[in-house]
Short mmCIF file of C-alpha atoms in Angstrom, two decimals:
data_model
loop_
_atom_site.label_atom_id
_atom_site.label_comp_id
_atom_site.label_asym_id
_atom_site.label_seq_id
_atom_site.Cartn_x
_atom_site.Cartn_y
_atom_site.Cartn_z
CA MET A 250 0.01 0.05 -0.03
CA VAL A 251 0.90 3.62 -0.47
CA THR A 252 1.43 5.29 2.94
CA PHE A 253 0.97 8.82 3.99
CA LEU A 254 2.98 10.08 6.93
CA PRO A 255 2.17 13.09 8.96
CA SER A 256 4.32 16.26 8.59
CA ARG A 257 4.11 16.82 12.38
CA PRO A 258 2.86 15.21 15.45
CA GLY A 259 -0.91 15.34 16.41
CA PRO A 260 -4.15 13.74 15.27
CA LEU A 261 -5.07 13.29 11.99
CA ALA A 262 -7.56 16.08 11.86
CA ASP A 263 -4.79 18.57 12.76
CA VAL A 264 -2.08 17.44 10.31
CA PRO A 265 -1.76 19.91 7.35
CA SER A 266 0.32 17.62 5.09
CA PHE A 267 1.62 14.20 4.67
CA GLU A 268 4.66 12.55 2.93
CA ARG A 269 3.96 9.83 0.63
CA THR A 270 5.88 6.53 1.24
CA ILE A 271 5.16 2.77 1.09
CA GLY A 272 3.84 0.22 3.70
CA GLY A 273 1.98 -3.01 3.88
CA ALA A 274 2.85 -6.03 5.88
CA GLU A 275 4.04 -8.43 3.27
CA SER A 276 5.82 -5.93 1.13
CA ASN A 277 7.50 -4.61 4.21
CA VAL A 278 8.85 -8.10 4.81
CA ALA A 279 10.02 -8.58 1.27
CA CYS A 280 11.88 -5.30 1.30
CA ALA A 281 13.65 -5.90 4.59
CA LEU A 282 14.84 -9.50 3.31
CA ALA A 283 16.09 -7.95 0.15
CA ARG A 284 18.08 -5.44 1.95
CA ALA A 285 19.42 -7.98 4.07
CA GLY A 286 21.09 -9.83 1.24
CA HIS A 287 18.31 -12.43 0.29
CA ARG A 288 16.44 -12.72 -2.95
CA ALA A 289 12.58 -11.67 -2.32
CA ARG A 290 9.64 -11.56 -4.64
CA TRP A 291 6.50 -9.73 -3.99
CA VAL A 292 3.21 -11.01 -5.26
CA SER A 293 0.18 -8.67 -5.45
CA ARG A 294 -1.99 -6.56 -7.56
CA VAL A 295 -2.02 -2.80 -7.76
CA GLY A 296 -4.17 -0.37 -9.89
CA THR A 297 -2.96 1.15 -13.18
CA ASP A 298 -2.58 4.42 -11.49
CA GLY A 299 0.07 6.72 -10.36
CA PHE A 300 0.09 5.17 -6.82
CA GLY A 301 0.38 1.75 -8.32
CA ASP A 302 3.56 3.07 -10.43
CA HIS A 303 4.96 4.48 -7.24
CA LEU A 304 4.47 1.42 -5.06
CA VAL A 305 6.04 -1.03 -7.54
CA ARG A 306 8.91 1.44 -8.58
CA THR A 307 9.80 1.93 -4.83
CA ILE A 308 9.52 -1.70 -3.84
CA ALA A 309 11.59 -2.67 -6.70
CA ALA A 310 14.25 -0.17 -5.66
CA HIS A 311 14.63 -2.04 -2.34
CA GLY A 312 15.98 -4.98 -4.68
CA VAL A 313 12.42 -6.86 -4.54
CA ASP A 314 11.44 -8.86 -7.70
CA THR A 315 8.01 -7.21 -8.71
CA THR A 316 7.57 -9.07 -12.01
CA ALA A 317 4.60 -11.19 -10.41
CA VAL A 318 2.80 -7.92 -9.54
CA ALA A 319 -0.40 -7.66 -11.61
CA ARG A 320 -1.83 -4.37 -12.72
CA ASP A 321 -5.62 -3.97 -12.32
CA PRO A 322 -7.30 -1.51 -14.74
CA GLU A 323 -10.56 -1.45 -12.80
CA ARG A 324 -9.65 -1.07 -9.21
CA PRO A 325 -7.21 1.54 -7.53
CA THR A 326 -4.12 0.98 -5.42
CA GLY A 327 -4.99 0.99 -1.91
CA ILE A 328 -3.56 3.68 0.48
CA TYR A 329 -3.62 4.60 4.07
CA PHE A 330 -2.79 7.65 6.31
CA ARG A 331 -1.47 7.31 9.84
CA THR A 332 0.07 8.98 12.82
CA ASP A 333 2.88 7.61 15.08
CA GLY A 334 1.95 5.75 18.01
CA GLU A 335 1.57 2.10 19.52
CA ARG A 336 -1.18 -0.26 18.07
CA ALA A 337 -3.67 -1.15 20.88
CA THR A 338 -4.62 -4.60 21.87
CA GLY A 339 -8.24 -4.68 21.09
CA THR A 340 -9.35 -4.08 24.76
CA GLU A 341 -8.98 -0.34 24.89
CA PRO A 342 -11.89 2.07 23.85
CA ALA A 343 -11.72 3.32 20.21
CA ILE A 344 -10.15 6.52 19.32
CA GLY A 345 -11.61 6.95 15.91
CA SER A 346 -9.36 4.62 13.78
CA GLU A 347 -9.23 1.23 12.83
CA SER A 348 -5.76 0.46 14.21
CA ALA A 349 -6.85 1.76 17.65
CA THR A 350 -8.83 -1.38 18.05
CA GLY A 351 -6.58 -4.03 16.58
CA PRO A 352 -3.64 -5.80 18.36
CA GLY A 353 -0.13 -6.22 16.91
CA SER A 354 2.10 -3.94 19.04
CA ALA A 355 4.08 -6.83 20.45
CA THR A 356 7.27 -6.59 18.37
CA GLY A 357 9.77 -8.12 20.74
CA THR A 358 11.86 -5.02 21.14
CA GLU A 359 11.72 -2.79 24.48
CA PRO A 360 10.99 0.85 23.96
CA VAL A 361 12.68 3.16 26.24
CA THR A 362 9.35 4.54 27.98
CA SER A 363 8.67 8.16 29.10
CA PRO A 364 6.75 9.28 32.05
CA GLU A 365 3.48 9.91 29.57
CA PRO A 366 1.83 6.78 28.15
CA ALA A 367 2.29 6.61 24.39
CA PRO A 368 -0.56 7.51 22.36
CA PHE A 369 -2.22 5.09 20.11
CA SER A 370 -1.62 5.29 16.42
CA GLU A 371 -4.43 6.60 14.12
CA VAL A 372 -4.72 4.86 10.81
CA VAL A 373 -7.18 5.33 8.09
CA TYR A 374 -7.18 2.81 5.43
CA TYR A 375 -8.68 3.46 1.81
CA ARG A 376 -8.62 -0.15 0.46
CA ALA A 377 -12.18 -1.29 0.15
CA GLY A 378 -12.57 -2.40 -3.38
CA SER A 379 -8.76 -2.05 -4.02
CA ALA A 380 -6.61 -3.97 -6.63
CA ALA A 381 -5.15 -5.97 -3.72
CA SER A 382 -8.49 -6.98 -2.33
CA ALA A 383 -9.47 -8.66 -5.60
CA MET A 384 -6.55 -11.27 -5.31
CA SER A 385 -7.84 -14.77 -5.59
CA PRO A 386 -6.83 -18.41 -6.38
CA ALA A 387 -7.93 -17.49 -10.01
CA ASN A 388 -5.61 -14.54 -10.71
CA VAL A 389 -2.48 -15.36 -8.52
CA PRO A 390 -0.09 -17.83 -10.31
CA PRO A 391 0.68 -20.52 -8.02
CA HIS A 392 4.30 -21.07 -9.35
CA ALA A 393 4.99 -17.34 -8.56
CA ALA A 394 3.87 -17.73 -5.02
CA ARG A 395 5.72 -20.92 -4.50
CA ALA A 396 8.99 -20.40 -6.25
CA GLY A 397 11.16 -19.71 -3.10
CA HIS A 398 12.25 -21.41 0.03
CA ILE A 399 9.66 -19.50 2.13
CA LEU A 400 6.12 -18.07 1.36
CA HIS A 401 5.27 -15.41 3.85
CA LEU A 402 1.60 -14.62 4.47
CA THR A 403 -0.26 -12.56 6.99
CA GLY A 404 -3.68 -12.34 8.43
CA ILE A 405 -4.29 -8.85 7.08
CA THR A 406 -4.54 -10.19 3.56
CA ALA A 407 -7.14 -12.64 4.80
CA ALA A 408 -9.24 -10.12 5.97
CA LEU A 409 -9.42 -7.93 2.83
CA SER A 410 -12.17 -9.97 0.97
CA ALA A 411 -13.66 -13.54 0.62
CA ASP A 412 -11.38 -13.96 -2.51
CA CYS A 413 -8.11 -13.16 -0.58
CA LEU A 414 -9.02 -15.48 2.23
CA ALA A 415 -9.69 -18.18 -0.53
CA LEU A 416 -6.25 -17.38 -1.85
CA LEU A 417 -4.56 -17.89 1.48
CA ARG A 418 -6.67 -21.03 2.30
CA THR A 419 -5.28 -22.30 -1.01
CA LEU A 420 -1.58 -21.56 -0.42
CA THR A 421 -1.62 -22.76 3.09
CA SER A 422 -3.53 -26.06 2.59
CA ALA A 423 -2.54 -27.24 -1.08
CA ARG A 424 1.07 -28.60 -0.73
CA PRO A 425 2.35 -29.92 -4.13
CA ALA A 426 4.67 -32.24 -2.65
CA ALA A 427 2.27 -33.89 -0.57
CA ALA A 428 -0.21 -34.35 -3.33
CA SER A 429 2.16 -35.33 -6.14
CA GLY A 430 5.46 -36.68 -4.50
CA SER A 431 7.43 -34.17 -6.16
CA GLU A 432 9.98 -31.78 -4.78
CA PRO A 433 8.81 -29.96 -1.58
CA GLY A 434 7.14 -26.50 -1.90
CA PRO A 435 8.16 -23.57 0.30
CA LEU A 436 7.96 -23.28 4.06
CA VAL A 437 4.87 -21.24 4.70
CA SER A 438 5.44 -18.42 7.27
CA PHE A 439 2.29 -16.66 8.58
CA ASP A 440 2.18 -13.63 10.69
CA VAL A 441 -1.11 -13.52 12.47
CA ASN A 442 -1.42 -9.83 12.42
CA TYR A 443 -4.83 -9.58 14.05
CA ARG A 444 -6.70 -6.33 13.40
CA VAL A 445 -10.02 -6.30 15.05
CA GLY A 446 -11.39 -3.47 12.77
CA LEU A 447 -10.59 -5.56 9.59
CA TRP A 448 -12.73 -8.64 10.62
CA ARG A 449 -15.79 -6.47 11.64
CA THR A 450 -17.45 -7.12 8.38
CA ALA A 451 -15.87 -10.37 7.34
CA PRO A 452 -18.19 -13.18 6.76
CA GLU A 453 -16.20 -15.46 9.01
CA PRO A 454 -14.96 -14.90 12.60
CA GLY A 455 -11.38 -13.50 12.52
CA GLY A 456 -10.12 -15.72 15.47
CA GLN A 457 -11.45 -18.77 13.86
CA VAL A 458 -9.82 -17.98 10.45
CA LEU A 459 -6.53 -17.01 11.76
CA GLY A 460 -6.45 -20.15 13.93
CA GLU A 461 -7.01 -22.16 10.88
CA LEU A 462 -4.46 -20.50 8.68
CA ALA A 463 -1.86 -20.74 11.54
CA ARG A 464 -2.39 -24.50 11.95
CA HIS A 465 -1.72 -24.88 8.38
CA SER A 466 1.61 -23.04 8.31
CA ASP A 467 5.11 -24.03 8.98
CA ILE A 468 6.30 -20.85 10.81
CA VAL A 469 3.88 -18.66 12.74
CA PHE A 470 4.47 -15.36 14.20
CA VAL A 471 1.93 -14.07 17.05
CA GLY A 472 1.94 -11.61 19.98
CA GLU A 473 0.73 -12.48 23.39
CA ASP A 474 -1.76 -9.82 22.92
CA GLU A 475 -3.11 -11.11 19.59
CA ALA A 476 -3.28 -14.70 21.17
CA ALA A 477 -5.53 -13.28 23.81
CA ALA A 478 -7.63 -11.20 21.66
CA ALA A 479 -8.13 -13.56 18.69
CA TRP A 480 -8.40 -16.81 20.67
CA GLY A 481 -8.72 -16.06 24.26
CA VAL A 482 -5.52 -17.64 25.18
CA THR A 483 -3.53 -16.23 28.09
CA GLY A 484 -0.83 -17.55 30.40
CA GLY A 485 2.40 -16.81 28.54
CA PRO A 486 4.19 -18.50 25.51
CA ASP A 487 3.74 -22.00 26.65
CA ALA A 488 -0.06 -21.52 26.84
CA VAL A 489 0.26 -20.17 23.12
CA ARG A 490 2.11 -23.28 22.23
CA GLU A 491 -0.36 -25.77 23.81
CA ALA A 492 -3.13 -23.96 21.90
CA LEU A 493 -1.20 -24.09 18.69
CA PRO A 494 0.97 -27.30 18.58
CA GLU A 495 0.79 -27.84 14.69
CA PRO A 496 3.36 -25.29 13.32
CA ALA A 497 6.91 -26.57 13.11
CA VAL A 498 8.13 -23.35 14.44
CA LEU A 499 6.03 -20.90 16.69
CA VAL A 500 7.24 -17.54 17.65
CA VAL A 501 5.55 -15.80 20.40
CA LYS A 502 6.22 -11.98 20.82
CA GLN A 503 6.09 -10.63 24.12
CA GLY A 504 6.27 -7.01 23.84
CA SER A 505 8.91 -5.30 26.09
CA LEU A 506 9.98 -8.61 27.48
CA GLY A 507 11.22 -10.20 24.25
CA ALA A 508 10.12 -13.10 22.16
CA THR A 509 10.01 -16.95 22.70
CA ALA A 510 10.43 -19.56 19.81
CA PHE A 511 9.23 -23.18 19.80
CA VAL A 512 10.76 -25.55 17.46
CA GLY A 513 9.04 -29.05 17.15
CA GLU A 514 8.41 -30.45 20.61
CA SER A 515 11.36 -28.63 22.15
CA ALA A 516 11.10 -26.20 25.05
CA GLY A 517 10.68 -22.60 24.20
CA VAL A 518 14.05 -20.37 23.48
CA PHE A 519 13.86 -16.91 24.87
CA ALA A 520 15.64 -13.82 23.66
CA PRO A 521 15.16 -10.67 25.58
CA ALA A 522 14.13 -7.48 24.04
CA LEU A 523 16.53 -4.62 23.27
CA ARG A 524 16.35 -1.13 24.51
CA VAL A 525 15.35 1.32 21.88
CA ASP A 526 14.79 5.20 21.52
CA VAL A 527 11.62 4.72 19.68
CA VAL A 528 10.88 7.22 16.75
CA SER A 529 7.69 5.23 15.38
CA PRO A 530 6.52 1.89 16.21
CA VAL A 531 4.67 1.13 12.97
CA GLY A 532 6.43 -1.81 10.82
CA ALA A 533 8.59 -3.01 13.63
CA GLY A 534 6.58 -6.42 13.84
CA ASP A 535 7.00 -6.93 10.07
CA ALA A 536 10.85 -6.18 10.41
CA PHE A 537 11.00 -8.58 13.23
CA ALA A 538 9.59 -11.38 11.07
CA ALA A 539 11.97 -10.56 8.35
CA GLY A 540 15.04 -10.66 10.59
CA PHE A 541 13.64 -14.02 11.84
CA LEU A 542 13.20 -15.40 8.48
CA ALA A 543 16.58 -14.15 7.38
CA GLY A 544 18.18 -16.11 10.01
CA THR A 545 16.06 -19.07 9.18
CA LEU A 546 17.29 -18.94 5.52
CA ARG A 547 20.94 -18.88 6.77
CA GLY A 548 20.30 -21.77 8.95
CA LEU A 549 21.02 -20.10 12.17
CA PRO A 550 20.36 -21.37 15.66
CA VAL A 551 16.91 -20.29 17.10
CA ARG A 552 18.01 -17.73 19.37
CA GLU A 553 20.31 -16.04 16.92
CA ARG A 554 17.19 -15.92 14.58
CA LEU A 555 15.38 -14.29 17.34
CA ARG A 556 18.07 -11.80 17.97
CA HIS A 557 18.17 -10.76 14.30
CA GLY A 558 14.56 -10.21 14.54
CA HIS A 559 15.01 -7.78 17.48
CA LEU A 560 17.86 -5.93 15.50
CA SER A 561 15.70 -5.59 12.43
CA ALA A 562 12.79 -4.31 14.59
CA ALA A 563 15.03 -1.91 16.34
CA ALA A 564 16.24 -0.60 12.85
CA VAL A 565 12.45 0.30 12.03
CA LEU A 566 11.62 1.55 15.59
CA THR A 567 14.51 4.37 15.22
CA ALA A 568 13.35 5.47 11.86
CA ALA A 569 10.19 7.45 10.92
CA GLY A 570 8.67 5.15 8.06
CA ASP A 571 7.66 1.66 7.95
CA LEU A 572 10.97 0.56 6.45
CA ALA A 573 14.48 1.27 7.38
CA ALA A 574 17.94 0.18 6.34
CA PRO A 575 18.83 -2.95 8.28
CA PRO A 576 22.23 -3.15 9.90
CA ALA A 577 25.08 -4.81 7.66
CA ARG A 578 25.06 -8.53 8.11
CA GLU A 579 28.54 -8.41 9.57
CA ALA A 580 27.68 -5.87 12.10
CA ALA A 581 24.45 -7.57 13.00
CA ASP A 582 26.23 -10.96 13.51
CA ARG A 583 28.64 -9.18 15.77
CA LEU A 584 25.70 -7.96 17.90
CA VAL A 585 24.08 -11.20 17.84
CA ALA A 586 27.12 -12.82 19.23
CA LEU A 587 27.24 -10.75 22.38
CA ASP A 588 26.92 -12.49 25.60
CA ASP A 589 23.72 -12.11 27.59
CA ALA A 590 24.93 -9.13 29.80
CA ALA A 591 26.25 -7.27 26.77
CA TRP A 592 23.07 -7.89 24.62
CA GLU A 593 20.94 -6.59 27.54
CA ALA A 594 23.10 -3.45 28.03
CA LEU A 595 22.72 -2.32 24.42
CA ARG A 596 20.64 0.82 23.90
CA LEU A 597 19.96 1.70 20.14
CA GLY A 598 19.05 5.10 18.90
CA PRO A 599 18.18 6.78 15.60
CA GLY A 600 21.10 6.08 13.11
CA TRP A 601 22.37 3.11 14.68
CA SER A 602 21.76 0.65 11.81
CA ALA A 603 23.47 3.04 9.49
CA GLY A 604 26.70 3.05 11.49
CA THR A 605 26.17 5.13 14.63
CA PRO A 606 27.76 2.86 17.33
CA PRO A 607 25.12 1.52 19.87
CA ARG A 608 25.46 2.52 23.32
CA THR A 609 26.00 0.02 26.24
CA LEU A 610 26.00 0.02 29.97
CA PRO A 611 29.42 -0.20 31.88
CA GLY A 612 30.63 -3.81 32.57
CA ALA A 613 29.23 -5.48 29.44
CA ARG A 614 31.26 -8.34 27.93
CA GLY A 615 31.88 -9.25 24.36
CA PRO A 616 30.86 -11.75 21.91
CA LYS A 617 30.54 -15.43 22.89
CA THR A 618 32.51 -18.26 21.45
CA ALA A 619 30.83 -20.21 18.56
CA ASP A 620 30.20 -22.96 21.17
CA ASP A 621 27.69 -21.06 23.27
CA GLY A 622 25.21 -23.92 24.05
CA GLN A 623 22.65 -22.85 21.38
CA PRO A 624 20.48 -25.29 19.62
CA GLY A 625 22.04 -26.88 16.56
CA GLU A 626 21.64 -25.69 13.08
CA GLY A 627 19.32 -27.12 10.46
CA GLN A 628 17.88 -29.83 12.41
CA PRO A 629 15.02 -31.79 10.52
CA GLY A 630 11.46 -30.65 11.16
CA ASP A 631 12.43 -27.26 12.56
CA GLY A 632 11.39 -25.21 9.68
CA GLN A 633 14.78 -24.54 8.11
CA PRO A 634 15.68 -24.82 4.36
CA GLY A 635 18.06 -27.66 4.82
CA ASP A 636 20.77 -27.52 2.22
CA ASP A 637 19.74 -24.41 0.37
CA GLN A 638 22.48 -22.11 1.60
CA ARG A 639 25.26 -21.09 -0.36
CA GLY A 640 28.70 -20.87 1.21
CA ASP A 641 28.28 -16.97 1.94
CA GLY A 642 25.36 -17.70 4.04
CA GLN A 643 22.72 -16.29 1.59
CA SER A 644 19.98 -18.08 0.14
CA ASP A 645 19.96 -19.21 -3.47
CA GLY A 646 16.08 -19.25 -3.25
CA THR A 647 13.37 -16.63 -3.58
CA GLN A 648 11.29 -15.27 -0.60
CA ALA A 649 7.65 -15.18 -2.26
CA GLU A 650 5.31 -12.59 -0.51
CA VAL A 651 1.69 -12.30 -1.23
CA GLY A 652 -0.51 -9.45 -0.22
CA ALA A 653 -1.17 -5.55 -0.47
#
């Protein structure tokens, strides 16, 4: 989608002008993966309008393959306007915007809080009847969506229309390998991204649909707040895993505490959040997913994948838009290798991913050795792509993205 950012703080009613940029959960993930050195493809539909031109051109400039993006001459490109602020959990009173009643704030990265509570973000979407909402099994080529090692989907796309939901059901349930015995298709990654406002007019209950899609996916991302709002599941990551045992990998985002990943039947692996001087929280959840998936493509141990997710989220949290340049791989790997005390002592501010050194508290120690007691790499059934890594740690495959 095309995003319009406010020229100054305040409610939308008081903002005099906006800066045009891009956003959208799946395209955010595709851009972040491409900028992290992986090949990424975005599969979607946009209008034959200027906003569609801008969206495709800008996403392609991030290094994403946009050849599978269809142009719709009858429907417009979706747009939205937003202010900065946290997304709510679905239990607070609405404040005049869709996002004020939808969970999804749990990014797994700890903001540096101020004495005053952060305001909720106002987001106004104009995407009813958009080109992306017309995606369906009939107009999205299966080979384009299944060409890579990982196919990343989100619950937002499922909520856009009955056709979009049918597409996601097709992509999560129809596995060519299981049906024909051919080479296995991509791992299916699914970010729940529960937004109450999007499901109010949907023909099926959002919680039921999202649970179904999650159970048919290989890698699932969900915030504790989302699990509570969508499924009524409380009690921490273990309770979420008990309610959702099917995915090979389940990542439970715990807001300012951090995130816990479950692989198969193993106990959860926890990585604490980073301290971040937040500029804007929007897009951090997508960045976290991209960082974790990048680590998955590289066959990294689970805790390292989580830490890469935290670092990618921190890059977006310290920038104004939905996207930000991730840290260079070598720099990120050095931070990921820090011991626990040094990791927890980090404090990241604006510009850190572009080379401004992160601040640390006194007494922090340096990187651990390679043998740090973390889970092994590339174990069968853990949602990793096996032998698909090159010697330089980058994937030979394509990360396919489907959505607005």
